[in-house]
Coordinates of C-alpha atoms in Angstrom, one line a residue:
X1 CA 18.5 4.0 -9.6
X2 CA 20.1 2.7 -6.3
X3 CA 23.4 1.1 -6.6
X4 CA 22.6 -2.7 -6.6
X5 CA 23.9 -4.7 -3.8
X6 CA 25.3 -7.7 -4.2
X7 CA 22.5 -9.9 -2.4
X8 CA 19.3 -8.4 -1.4
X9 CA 16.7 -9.5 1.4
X10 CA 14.9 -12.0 -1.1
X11 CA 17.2 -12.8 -3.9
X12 CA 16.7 -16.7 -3.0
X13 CA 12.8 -16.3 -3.4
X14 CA 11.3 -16.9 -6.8
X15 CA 7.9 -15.3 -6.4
X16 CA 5.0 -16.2 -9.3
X17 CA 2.7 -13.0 -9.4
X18 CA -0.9 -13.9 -11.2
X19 CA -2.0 -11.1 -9.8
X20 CA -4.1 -7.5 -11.6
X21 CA -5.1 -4.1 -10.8
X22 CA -3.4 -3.2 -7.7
X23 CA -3.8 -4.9 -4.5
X24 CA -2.2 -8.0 -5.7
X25 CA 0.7 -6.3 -8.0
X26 CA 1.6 -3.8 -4.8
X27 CA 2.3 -7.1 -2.5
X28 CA 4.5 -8.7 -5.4
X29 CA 6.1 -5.4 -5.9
X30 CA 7.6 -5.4 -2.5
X31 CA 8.9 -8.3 -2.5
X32 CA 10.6 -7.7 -6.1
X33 CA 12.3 -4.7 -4.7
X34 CA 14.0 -6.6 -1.8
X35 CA 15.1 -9.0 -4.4
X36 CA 12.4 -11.7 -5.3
X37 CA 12.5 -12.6 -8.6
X38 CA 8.8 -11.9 -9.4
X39 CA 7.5 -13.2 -12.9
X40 CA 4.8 -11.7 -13.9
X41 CA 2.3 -13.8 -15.4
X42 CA -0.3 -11.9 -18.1
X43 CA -2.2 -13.2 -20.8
X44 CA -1.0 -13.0 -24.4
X45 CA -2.7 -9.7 -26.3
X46 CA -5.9 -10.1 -26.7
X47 CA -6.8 -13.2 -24.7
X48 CA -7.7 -11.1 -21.3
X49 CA -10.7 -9.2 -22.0
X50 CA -9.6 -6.4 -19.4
X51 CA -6.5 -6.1 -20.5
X52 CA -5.1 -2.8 -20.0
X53 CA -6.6 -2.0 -16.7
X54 CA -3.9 -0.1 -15.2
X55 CA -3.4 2.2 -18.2
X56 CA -0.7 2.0 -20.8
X57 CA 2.3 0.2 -20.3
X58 CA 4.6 3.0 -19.9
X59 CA 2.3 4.6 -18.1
X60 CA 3.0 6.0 -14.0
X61 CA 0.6 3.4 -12.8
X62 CA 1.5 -0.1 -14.7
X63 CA 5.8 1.4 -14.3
X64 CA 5.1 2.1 -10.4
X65 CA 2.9 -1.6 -9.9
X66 CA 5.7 -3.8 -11.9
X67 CA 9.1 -2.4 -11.5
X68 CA 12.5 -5.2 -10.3
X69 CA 9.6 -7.8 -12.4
X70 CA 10.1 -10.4 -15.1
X71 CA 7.3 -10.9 -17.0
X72 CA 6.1 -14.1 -19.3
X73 CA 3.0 -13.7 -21.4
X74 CA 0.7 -17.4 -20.4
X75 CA -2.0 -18.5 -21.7
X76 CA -3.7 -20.2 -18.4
X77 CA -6.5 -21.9 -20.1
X78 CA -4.2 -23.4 -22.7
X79 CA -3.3 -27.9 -22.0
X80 CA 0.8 -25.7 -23.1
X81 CA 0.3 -22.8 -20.9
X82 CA -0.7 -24.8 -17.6
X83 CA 1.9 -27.1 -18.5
X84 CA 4.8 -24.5 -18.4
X85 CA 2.8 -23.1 -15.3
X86 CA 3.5 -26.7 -13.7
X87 CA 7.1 -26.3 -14.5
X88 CA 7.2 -22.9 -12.8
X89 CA 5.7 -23.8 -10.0
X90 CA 8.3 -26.5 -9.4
X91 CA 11.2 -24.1 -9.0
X92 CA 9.0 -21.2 -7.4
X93 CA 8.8 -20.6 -4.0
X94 CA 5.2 -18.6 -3.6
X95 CA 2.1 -18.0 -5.6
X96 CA 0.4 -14.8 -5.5
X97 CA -3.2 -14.2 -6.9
X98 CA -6.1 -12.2 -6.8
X99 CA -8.8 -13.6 -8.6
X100 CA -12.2 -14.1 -7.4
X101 CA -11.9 -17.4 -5.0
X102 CA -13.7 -20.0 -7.5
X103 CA -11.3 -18.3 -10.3
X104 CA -8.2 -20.3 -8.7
X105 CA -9.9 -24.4 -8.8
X106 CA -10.9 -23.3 -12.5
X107 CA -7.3 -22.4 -13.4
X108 CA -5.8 -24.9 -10.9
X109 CA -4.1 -22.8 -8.6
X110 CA -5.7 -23.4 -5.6
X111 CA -3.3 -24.3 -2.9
X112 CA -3.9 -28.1 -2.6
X113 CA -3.7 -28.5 -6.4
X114 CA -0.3 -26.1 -6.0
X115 CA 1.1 -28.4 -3.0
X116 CA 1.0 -31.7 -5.1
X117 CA 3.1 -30.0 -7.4
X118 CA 5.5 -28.7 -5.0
X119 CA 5.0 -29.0 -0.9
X120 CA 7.0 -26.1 0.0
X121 CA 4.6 -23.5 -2.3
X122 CA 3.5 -20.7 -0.6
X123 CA 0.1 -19.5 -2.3
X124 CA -0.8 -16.3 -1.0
X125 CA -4.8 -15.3 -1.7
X126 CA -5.8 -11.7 -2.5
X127 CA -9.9 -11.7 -2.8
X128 CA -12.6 -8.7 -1.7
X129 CA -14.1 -9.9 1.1
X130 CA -12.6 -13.2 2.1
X131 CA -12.4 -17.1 0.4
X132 CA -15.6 -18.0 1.9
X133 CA -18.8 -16.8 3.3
X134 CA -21.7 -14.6 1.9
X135 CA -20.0 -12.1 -0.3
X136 CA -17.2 -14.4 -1.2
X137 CA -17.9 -13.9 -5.0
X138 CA -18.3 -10.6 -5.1
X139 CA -15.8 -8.4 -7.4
X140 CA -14.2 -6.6 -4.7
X141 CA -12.9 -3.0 -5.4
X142 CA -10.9 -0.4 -3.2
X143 CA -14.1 1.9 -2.7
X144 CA -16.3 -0.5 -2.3
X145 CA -14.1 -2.0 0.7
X146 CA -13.8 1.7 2.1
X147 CA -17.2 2.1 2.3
X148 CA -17.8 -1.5 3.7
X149 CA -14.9 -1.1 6.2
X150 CA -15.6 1.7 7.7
X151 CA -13.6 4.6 6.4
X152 CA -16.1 6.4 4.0
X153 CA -18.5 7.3 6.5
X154 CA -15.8 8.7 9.4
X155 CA -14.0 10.6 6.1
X156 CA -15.0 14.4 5.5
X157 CA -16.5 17.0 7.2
X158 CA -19.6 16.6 9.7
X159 CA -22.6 16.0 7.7
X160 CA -21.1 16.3 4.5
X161 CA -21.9 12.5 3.6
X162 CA -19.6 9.6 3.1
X163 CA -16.3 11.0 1.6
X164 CA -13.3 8.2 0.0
X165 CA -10.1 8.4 1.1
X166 CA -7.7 9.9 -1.6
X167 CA -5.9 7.1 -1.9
X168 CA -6.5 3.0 -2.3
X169 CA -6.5 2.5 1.0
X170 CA -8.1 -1.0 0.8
X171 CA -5.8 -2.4 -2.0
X172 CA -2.6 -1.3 -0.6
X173 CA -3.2 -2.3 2.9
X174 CA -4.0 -5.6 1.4
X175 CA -1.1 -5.8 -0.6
X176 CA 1.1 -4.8 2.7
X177 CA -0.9 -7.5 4.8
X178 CA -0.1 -10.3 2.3
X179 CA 3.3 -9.2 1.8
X180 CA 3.8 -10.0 5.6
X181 CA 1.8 -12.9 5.4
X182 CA 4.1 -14.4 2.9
X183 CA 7.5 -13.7 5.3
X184 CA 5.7 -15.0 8.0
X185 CA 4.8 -18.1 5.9
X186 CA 8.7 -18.2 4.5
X187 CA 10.3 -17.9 7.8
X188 CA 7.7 -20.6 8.9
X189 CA 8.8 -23.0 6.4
X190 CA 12.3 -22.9 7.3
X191 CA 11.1 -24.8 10.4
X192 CA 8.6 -27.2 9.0
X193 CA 10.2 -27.3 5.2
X194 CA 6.0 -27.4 4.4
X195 CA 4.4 -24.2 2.1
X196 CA 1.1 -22.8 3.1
X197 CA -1.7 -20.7 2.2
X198 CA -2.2 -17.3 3.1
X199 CA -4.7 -14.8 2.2
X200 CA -6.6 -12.0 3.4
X201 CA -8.8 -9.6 1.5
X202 CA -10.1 -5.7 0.8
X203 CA -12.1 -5.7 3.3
X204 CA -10.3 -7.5 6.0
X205 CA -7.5 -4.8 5.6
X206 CA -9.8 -2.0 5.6
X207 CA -11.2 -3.1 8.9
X208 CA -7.5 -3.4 10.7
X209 CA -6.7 0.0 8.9
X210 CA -9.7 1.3 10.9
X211 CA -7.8 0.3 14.1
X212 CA -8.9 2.7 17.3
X213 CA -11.8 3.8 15.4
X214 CA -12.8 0.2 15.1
X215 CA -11.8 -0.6 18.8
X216 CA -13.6 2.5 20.1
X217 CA -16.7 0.5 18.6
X218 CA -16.0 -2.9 19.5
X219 CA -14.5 -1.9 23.3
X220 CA -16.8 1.5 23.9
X221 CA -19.9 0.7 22.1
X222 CA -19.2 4.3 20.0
X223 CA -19.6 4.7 16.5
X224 CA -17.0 7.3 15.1
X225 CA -19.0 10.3 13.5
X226 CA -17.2 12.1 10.6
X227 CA -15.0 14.6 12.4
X228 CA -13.2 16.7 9.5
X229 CA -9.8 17.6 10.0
X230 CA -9.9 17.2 13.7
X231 CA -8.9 13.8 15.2
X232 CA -11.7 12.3 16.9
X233 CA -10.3 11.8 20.5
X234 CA -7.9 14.8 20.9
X235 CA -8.1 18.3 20.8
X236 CA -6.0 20.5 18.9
X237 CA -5.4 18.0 16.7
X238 CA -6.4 19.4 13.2
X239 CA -6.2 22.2 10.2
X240 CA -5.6 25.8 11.6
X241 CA -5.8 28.1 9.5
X242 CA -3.0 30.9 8.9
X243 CA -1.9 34.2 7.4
X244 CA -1.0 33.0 3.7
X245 CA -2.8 29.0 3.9
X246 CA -2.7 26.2 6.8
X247 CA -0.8 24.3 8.8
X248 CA -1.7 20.8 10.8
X249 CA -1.8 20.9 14.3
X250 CA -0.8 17.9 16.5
X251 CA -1.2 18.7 20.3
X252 CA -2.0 15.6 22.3
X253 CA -0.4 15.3 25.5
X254 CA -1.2 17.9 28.1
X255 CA 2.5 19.5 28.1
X256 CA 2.3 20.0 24.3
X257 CA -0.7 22.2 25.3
X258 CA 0.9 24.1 27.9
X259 CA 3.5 25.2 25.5
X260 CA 1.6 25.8 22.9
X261 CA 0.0 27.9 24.6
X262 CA 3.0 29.7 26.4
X263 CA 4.0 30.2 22.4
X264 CA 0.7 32.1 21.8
X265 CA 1.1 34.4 24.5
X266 CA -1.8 32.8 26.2
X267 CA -0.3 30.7 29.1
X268 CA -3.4 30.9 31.3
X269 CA -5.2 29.1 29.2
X270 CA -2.8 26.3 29.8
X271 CA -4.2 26.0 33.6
X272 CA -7.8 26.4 32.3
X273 CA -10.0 23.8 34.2
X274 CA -11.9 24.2 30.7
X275 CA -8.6 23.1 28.8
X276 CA -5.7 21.8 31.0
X277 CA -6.5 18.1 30.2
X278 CA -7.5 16.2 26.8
X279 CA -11.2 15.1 27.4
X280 CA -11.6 18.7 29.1
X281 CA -10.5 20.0 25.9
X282 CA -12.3 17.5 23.7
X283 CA -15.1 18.4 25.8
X284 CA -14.7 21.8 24.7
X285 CA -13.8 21.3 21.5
X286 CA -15.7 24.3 19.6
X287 CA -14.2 27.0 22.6
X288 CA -10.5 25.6 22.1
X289 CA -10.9 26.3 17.9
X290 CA -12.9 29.3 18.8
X291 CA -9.3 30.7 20.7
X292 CA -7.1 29.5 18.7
X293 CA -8.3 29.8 14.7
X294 CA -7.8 33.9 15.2
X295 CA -4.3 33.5 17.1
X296 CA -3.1 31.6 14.3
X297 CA -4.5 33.9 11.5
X298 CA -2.2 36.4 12.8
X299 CA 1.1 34.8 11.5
X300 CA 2.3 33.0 8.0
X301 CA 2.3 29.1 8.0
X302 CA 6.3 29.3 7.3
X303 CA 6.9 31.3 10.5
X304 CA 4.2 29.2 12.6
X305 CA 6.1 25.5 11.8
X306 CA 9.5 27.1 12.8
X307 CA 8.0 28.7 15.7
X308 CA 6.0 25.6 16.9
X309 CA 9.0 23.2 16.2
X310 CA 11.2 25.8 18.3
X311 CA 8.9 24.3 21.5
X312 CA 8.4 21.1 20.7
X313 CA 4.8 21.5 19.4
X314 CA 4.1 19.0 16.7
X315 CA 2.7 20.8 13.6
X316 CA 3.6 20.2 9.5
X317 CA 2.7 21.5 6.4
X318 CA 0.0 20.5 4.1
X319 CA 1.2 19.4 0.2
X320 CA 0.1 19.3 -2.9
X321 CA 2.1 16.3 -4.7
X322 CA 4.6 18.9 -6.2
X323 CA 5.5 20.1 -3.1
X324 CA 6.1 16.9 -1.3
X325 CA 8.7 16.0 -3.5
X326 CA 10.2 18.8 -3.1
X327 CA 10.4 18.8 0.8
X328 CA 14.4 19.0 2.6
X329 CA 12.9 16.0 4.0
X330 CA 11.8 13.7 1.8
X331 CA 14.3 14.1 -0.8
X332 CA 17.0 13.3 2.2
X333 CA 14.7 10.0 2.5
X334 CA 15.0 9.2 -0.9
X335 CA 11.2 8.6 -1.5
X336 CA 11.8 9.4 -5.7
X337 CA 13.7 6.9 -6.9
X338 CA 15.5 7.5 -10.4
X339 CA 15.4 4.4 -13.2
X340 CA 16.2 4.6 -16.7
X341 CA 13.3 3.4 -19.2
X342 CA 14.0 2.4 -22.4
X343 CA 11.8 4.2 -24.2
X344 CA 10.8 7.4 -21.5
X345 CA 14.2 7.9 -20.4
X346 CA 14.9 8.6 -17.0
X347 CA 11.8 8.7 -14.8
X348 CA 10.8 8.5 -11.1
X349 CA 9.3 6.1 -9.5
X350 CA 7.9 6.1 -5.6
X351 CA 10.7 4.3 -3.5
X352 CA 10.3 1.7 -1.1
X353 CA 9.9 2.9 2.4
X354 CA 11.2 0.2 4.7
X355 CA 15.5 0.3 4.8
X356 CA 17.4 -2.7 5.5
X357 CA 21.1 -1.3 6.7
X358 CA 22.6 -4.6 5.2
X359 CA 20.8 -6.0 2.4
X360 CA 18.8 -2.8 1.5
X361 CA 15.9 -2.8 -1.1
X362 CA 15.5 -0.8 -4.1
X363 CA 13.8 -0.8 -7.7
X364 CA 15.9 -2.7 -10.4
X365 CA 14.8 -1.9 -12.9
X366 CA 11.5 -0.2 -14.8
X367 CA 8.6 -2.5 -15.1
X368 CA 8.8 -4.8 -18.5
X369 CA 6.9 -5.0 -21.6
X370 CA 4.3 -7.7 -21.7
X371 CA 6.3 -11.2 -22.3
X372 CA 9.6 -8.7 -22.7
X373 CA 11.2 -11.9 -20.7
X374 CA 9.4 -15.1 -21.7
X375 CA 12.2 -16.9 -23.8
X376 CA 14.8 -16.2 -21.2
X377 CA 11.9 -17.6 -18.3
X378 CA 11.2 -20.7 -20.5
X379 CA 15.1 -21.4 -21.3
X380 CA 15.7 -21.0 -17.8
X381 CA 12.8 -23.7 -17.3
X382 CA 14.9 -26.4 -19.8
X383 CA 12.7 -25.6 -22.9
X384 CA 14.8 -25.7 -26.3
X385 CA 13.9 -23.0 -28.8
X386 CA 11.7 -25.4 -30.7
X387 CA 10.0 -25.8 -27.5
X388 CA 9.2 -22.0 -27.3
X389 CA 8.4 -21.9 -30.8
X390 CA 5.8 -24.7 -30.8
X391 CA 4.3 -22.5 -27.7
X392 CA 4.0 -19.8 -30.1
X393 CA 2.7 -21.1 -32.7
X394 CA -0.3 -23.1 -29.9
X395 CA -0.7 -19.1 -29.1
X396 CA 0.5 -20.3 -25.4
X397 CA 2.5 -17.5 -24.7

């Protein structure tokens, strides 16, 4: 575990995460690792009929999703658990859900119900496909964004059929989008000393994630086939094929070409008419592989990345997860971070990517057991221990 500073980004922030499965707990996560103090809100056992979602509690997903959080078991449907919710959202800062949009008024946790309770509440919405319009109340999932977005169908090789992305591209984009939505809304209120709400969804996210694919659409009237390993627009940009495996190739600009090709032993091609610029050689596209797929099979991936970084070529390896952790690199980065678990030890956990050189980030602590914090939450709320176990008994928390 990094050595804990003595004030982090957020440590003034008291963040209330309502938020499940992953878009929602990856926003709440980053701002609990710069400090927030994020309580995590679940149901009791046995009240939340999808309870265990994320796997078991000690488990890589529901550890990675929840670490530097609090959590205080609430019973939201309870007269006592929306009371204590009341007195939380007095001393919080922001909200965070991700129900489905009518979910909130039911529970009372939409944002005007939130503001009369306290006007400088941020609530900050998580849904599928937006708050309103025709899908509003459809259950929103990463893959079904993906494939609504965009990304499925420009994802694998041509003709293969629509292909998901290996990761939740969707949910964590979303998470990231309403992570900055809430800073923007926080530095806001410093002006105005008023909350606001902020939300975005899956599908919203997916669509930005699309980016030049989606502007090449909107600006060029093109819709982006599925194009493999290659990048769509630039060429060699792609999986070559080696000796012993592959490597990724990243020539873009027309220099980067010219010494690639002085490194194969080909400069002449760098002069081509049929290669010299990038739509000549996007134009070309099969020819340029055609070249350069038996020019490559003639060396070993190892020597190929020290050769191609030794003129300026961009080019990487291609990992398994094993072997990304155990990259020079990415262990000078950091990017496994060590924190002790009380009952699994000493684990690893993904790190935060994003350094602060004065109030740096960094994972507190492993993610809690269900309501591990709820007496110290409530006493911390003014509730006496007959308070807390008159909640208990109402099966409130």
């Amino acid at each position: 575990m990094s050595d804990q500073p003595t004030k982090r980004a957020l440590s003034h922030i008291r963040v209330i995460d309502l938020t499940r499965v992953r878009a929602g707990p990856a926003c709440c996560r980053i701002l609990a690792d710069n400090g927030a103090d994020v309580i995590k809100v679940e149901a009791p056992a046995g009240v939340d009929p999808n309870e265990g979602i994320n796997g078991p509690r000690d488990g890589h997903d529901m550890q990675n999703l929840h670490r530097s959080k609090r959590s205080l078991t609430l019973n939201l449907k309870s007269p006592e658990g929306k009371a204590v919710l009341t007195k939380l959202i007095e001393s919080a800062d922001v909200v965070v859900e991700n129900f489905r949009p009518d979910v909130k008024y039911r529970l009372g946790v939409d944002y005007d119900s939130l503001c009369a309770i306290n006007p400088r509440i941020i609530l900050a919405s998580i849904s599928g496909f937006g708050q309103d319009g025709p899908y509003a109340k459809r259950p929103g999932f990463d893959q079904i964004a993906q494939g609504l977005g965009g990304l499925m169908a420009v994802t694998g090789l041509p003709g293969q059929g629509p292909v998901r992305a290996g990761t939740a591209v969707a949910d964590l984009s979303a998470g990231v989008f309403a992570a900055t939505g809430i800073l923007m809304a926080l530095l806001e209120r410093e002006q105005s000393g008023k909350g606001q709400w902020v939300h975005t969804s899956l599908l919203e996210a997916q669509i930005a994630m699309m980016d030049f694919q989606a502007a090449r659409y909107l600006v060029e009237g093109v819709v982006p086939p599925q194009a493999g390993n290659d990048h769509p627009v630039t060429t060699p940009t792609g999986v070559m094929p080696t000796r012993n495996g592959y490597l990724n190739l990243g020539v873009a600009g027309d220099g980067q070409w010219r010494s690639l090709c002085q490194e194969l032993g080909r400069p002449e091609l760098g002069t081509d008419e049929r290669f010299a610029t990038v739509a000549a050689r996007t134009a070309n596209r099969p020819q340029v592989r055609e070249i350069l797929e038996p020019l490559f099979m003639e060396d070993t991936t190892e020597s190929w990345l020290d050769r191609l970084e030794a003129c300026s070529v961009p080019a990487g390896p291609i990992y398994e997860m094993d072997k990304v952790f155990a990259d020079p690199q990415v262990q000078h980065l950091g990017m496994a971070e060590p924190v002790h678990h009380p009952t699994r030890g000493d684990i690893r956990l993904v790190a935060t990517p994003v350094h602060l050189t004065r109030t740096p980030g960094g994972i507190s602590h492993a993610a809690p057991d269900a309501g591990e914090q709820t007496d110290t939450i409530l006493g911390e709320l003014g509730f006496s221990a007959d308070d807390i176990a008159t909640l208990r008994a109402a099966k409130a928390v």
